Coordinates of C-alpha atoms in Angstrom, one line a residue:
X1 CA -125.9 190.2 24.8
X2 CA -125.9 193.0 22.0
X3 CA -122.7 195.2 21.8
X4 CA -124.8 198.0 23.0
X5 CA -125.8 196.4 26.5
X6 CA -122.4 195.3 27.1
X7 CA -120.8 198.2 26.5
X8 CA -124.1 200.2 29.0
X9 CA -123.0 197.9 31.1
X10 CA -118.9 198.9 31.6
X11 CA -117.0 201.5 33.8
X12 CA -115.3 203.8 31.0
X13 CA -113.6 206.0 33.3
X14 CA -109.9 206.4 32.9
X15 CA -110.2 205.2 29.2
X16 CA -111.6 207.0 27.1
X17 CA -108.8 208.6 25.3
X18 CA -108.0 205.1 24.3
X19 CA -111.6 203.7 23.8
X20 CA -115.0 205.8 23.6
X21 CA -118.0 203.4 24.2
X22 CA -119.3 204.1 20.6
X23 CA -115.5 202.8 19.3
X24 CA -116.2 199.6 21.5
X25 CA -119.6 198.9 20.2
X26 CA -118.2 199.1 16.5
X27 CA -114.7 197.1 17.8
X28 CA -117.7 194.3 19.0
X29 CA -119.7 194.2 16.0
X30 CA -116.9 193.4 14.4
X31 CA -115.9 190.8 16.0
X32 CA -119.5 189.1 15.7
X33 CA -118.3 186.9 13.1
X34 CA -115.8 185.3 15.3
X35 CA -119.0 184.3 18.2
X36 CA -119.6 181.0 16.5
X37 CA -115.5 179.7 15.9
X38 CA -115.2 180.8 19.7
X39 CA -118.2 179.1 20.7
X40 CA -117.2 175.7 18.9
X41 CA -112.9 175.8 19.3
X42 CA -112.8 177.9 22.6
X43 CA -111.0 180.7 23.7
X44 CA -106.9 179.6 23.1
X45 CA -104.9 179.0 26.3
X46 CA -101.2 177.6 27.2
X47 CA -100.4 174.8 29.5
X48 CA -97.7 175.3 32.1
X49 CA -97.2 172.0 33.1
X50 CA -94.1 171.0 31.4
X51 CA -92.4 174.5 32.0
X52 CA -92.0 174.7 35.5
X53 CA -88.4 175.1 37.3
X54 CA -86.9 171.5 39.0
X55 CA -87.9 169.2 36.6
X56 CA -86.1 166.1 35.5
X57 CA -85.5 166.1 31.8
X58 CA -87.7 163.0 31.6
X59 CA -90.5 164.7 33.5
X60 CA -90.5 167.7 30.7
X61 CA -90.5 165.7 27.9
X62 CA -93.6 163.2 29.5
X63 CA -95.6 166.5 30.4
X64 CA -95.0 168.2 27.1
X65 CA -95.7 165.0 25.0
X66 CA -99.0 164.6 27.5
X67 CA -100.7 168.2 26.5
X68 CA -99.5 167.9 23.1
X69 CA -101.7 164.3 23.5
X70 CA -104.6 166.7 25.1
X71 CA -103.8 169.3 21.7
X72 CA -101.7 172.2 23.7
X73 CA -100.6 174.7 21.3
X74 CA -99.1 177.2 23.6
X75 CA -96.6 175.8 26.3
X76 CA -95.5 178.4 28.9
X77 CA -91.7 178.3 31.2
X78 CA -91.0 179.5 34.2
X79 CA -87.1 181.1 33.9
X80 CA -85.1 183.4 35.9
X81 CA -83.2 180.7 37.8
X82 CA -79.8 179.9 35.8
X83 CA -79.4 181.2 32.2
X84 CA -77.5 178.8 30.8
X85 CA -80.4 176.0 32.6
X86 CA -83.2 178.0 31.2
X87 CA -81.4 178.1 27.6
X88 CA -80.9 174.1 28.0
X89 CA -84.5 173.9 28.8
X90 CA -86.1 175.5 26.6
X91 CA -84.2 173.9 23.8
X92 CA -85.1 170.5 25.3
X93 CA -88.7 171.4 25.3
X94 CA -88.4 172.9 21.9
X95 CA -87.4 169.9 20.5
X96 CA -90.9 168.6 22.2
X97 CA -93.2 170.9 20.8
X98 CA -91.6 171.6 17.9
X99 CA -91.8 174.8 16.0
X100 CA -95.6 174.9 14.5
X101 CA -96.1 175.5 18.4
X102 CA -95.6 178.5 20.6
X103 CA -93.3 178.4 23.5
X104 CA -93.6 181.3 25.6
X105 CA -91.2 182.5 28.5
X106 CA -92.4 183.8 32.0
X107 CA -89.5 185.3 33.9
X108 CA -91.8 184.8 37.4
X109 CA -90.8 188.2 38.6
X110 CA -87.0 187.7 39.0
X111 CA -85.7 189.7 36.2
X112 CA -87.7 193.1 35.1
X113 CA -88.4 193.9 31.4
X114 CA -85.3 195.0 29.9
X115 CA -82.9 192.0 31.5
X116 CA -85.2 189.3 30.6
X117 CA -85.9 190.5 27.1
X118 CA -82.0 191.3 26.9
X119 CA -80.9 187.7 28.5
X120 CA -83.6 185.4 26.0
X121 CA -84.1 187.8 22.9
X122 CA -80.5 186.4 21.5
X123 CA -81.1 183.0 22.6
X124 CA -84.7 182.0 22.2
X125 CA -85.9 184.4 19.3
X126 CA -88.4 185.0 18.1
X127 CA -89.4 186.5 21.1
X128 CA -92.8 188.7 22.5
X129 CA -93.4 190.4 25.5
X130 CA -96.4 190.2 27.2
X131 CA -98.2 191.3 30.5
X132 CA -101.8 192.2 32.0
X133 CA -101.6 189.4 34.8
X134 CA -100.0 191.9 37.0
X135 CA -100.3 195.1 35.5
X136 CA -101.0 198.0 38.3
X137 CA -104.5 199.3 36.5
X138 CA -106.2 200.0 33.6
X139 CA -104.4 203.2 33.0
X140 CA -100.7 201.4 33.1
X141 CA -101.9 198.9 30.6
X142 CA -103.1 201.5 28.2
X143 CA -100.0 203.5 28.8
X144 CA -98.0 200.3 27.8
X145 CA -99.9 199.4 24.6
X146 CA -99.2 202.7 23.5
X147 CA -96.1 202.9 23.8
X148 CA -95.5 199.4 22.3
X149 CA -93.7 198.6 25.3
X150 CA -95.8 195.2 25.3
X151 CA -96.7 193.0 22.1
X152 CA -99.7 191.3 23.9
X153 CA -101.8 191.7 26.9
X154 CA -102.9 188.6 28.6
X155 CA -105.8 189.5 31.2
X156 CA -106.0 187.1 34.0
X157 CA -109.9 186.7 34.9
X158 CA -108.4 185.5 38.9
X159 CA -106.8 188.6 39.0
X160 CA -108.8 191.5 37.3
X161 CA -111.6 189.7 39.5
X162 CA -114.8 190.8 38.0
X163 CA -115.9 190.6 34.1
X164 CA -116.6 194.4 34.3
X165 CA -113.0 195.0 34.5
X166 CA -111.5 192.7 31.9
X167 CA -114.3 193.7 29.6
X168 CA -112.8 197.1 29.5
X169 CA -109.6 196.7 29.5
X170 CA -109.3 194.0 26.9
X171 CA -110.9 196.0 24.0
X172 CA -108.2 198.9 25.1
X173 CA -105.9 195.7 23.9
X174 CA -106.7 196.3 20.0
X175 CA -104.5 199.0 18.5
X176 CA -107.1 200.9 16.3

């Protein structure tokens, strides 16, 4: 599909203060280059397996080694339970995955924003934040991005539910 029917064929309502459909087509073309590495590497993804809350130690470390096995680059875990337990963990699976790969944090909804960025920025840095799994709309996300308030969005195809949808807001995702 060309740039041009894609973009004839997306709702640009609410939007288009952020991204007109002539700034998609050109944000598309440019990215035609990048058709062929996607087709043969995939689109990147994390694993969640080894990051869930309950685990043994043992069962971490087998579940992290296993996707690093399967070539996981990006391992996601769950925190919000004890501080001091997510720290441990984290370090524990750290020392798993070692530093060429990412480990991200996902706060499952106990703390907001500011407390989780506040409670892991001093003792797992670097640290991101991200969202788009649960934003409210399409309108809150843009309203996030520009105010920098996230550093990536990650759109959940389960829960934006149709392609129509993600296709608009993940170009509104590039800061241009």
């Amino acid at each position: 599909m060309s740039p041009e029917e894609l973009v004839r064929c997306l709702d640009f309502r609410f939007v288009t203060d952020a991204l007109t459909p002539e700034e998609a087509i050109v944000l598309l073309r440019e990215r035609e280059p990048g058709k062929a590495e996607m087709r043969r590497d995939g689109f990147p993804g994390y694993i969640t397996s080894a990051g869930w809350l309950g685990y043994t130690d043992d069962k971490v470390r087998q579940l992290a080694r296993n996707a690093l096995a399967e070539g996981w680059t990006h391992f996601k875990q769950k925190i919000g339970g004890d501080l001091e337990e997510d720290i441990r963990r984290a370090a524990l699976l750290r020392e798993e995955i070692g530093w060429e790969n990412v480990l991200m944090m996902d706060a499952i909804q106990v703390w907001d924003v500011d407390e989780t960025v506040a409670k892991m920025r001093h003792r797992v840095a670097p640290i991101e934040v991200v969202t788009g799994e649960h934003c409210h709309n399409k309108v809150m996300l843009k309203q996030f991005l520009w105010a920098e308030a996230i550093d990536y969005c990650q759109i959940d195809a389960a829960v934006t539910r149709s392609p129509r949808r993600r296709a608009t807001a993940s170009p509104c995702t590039t800061p241009h």
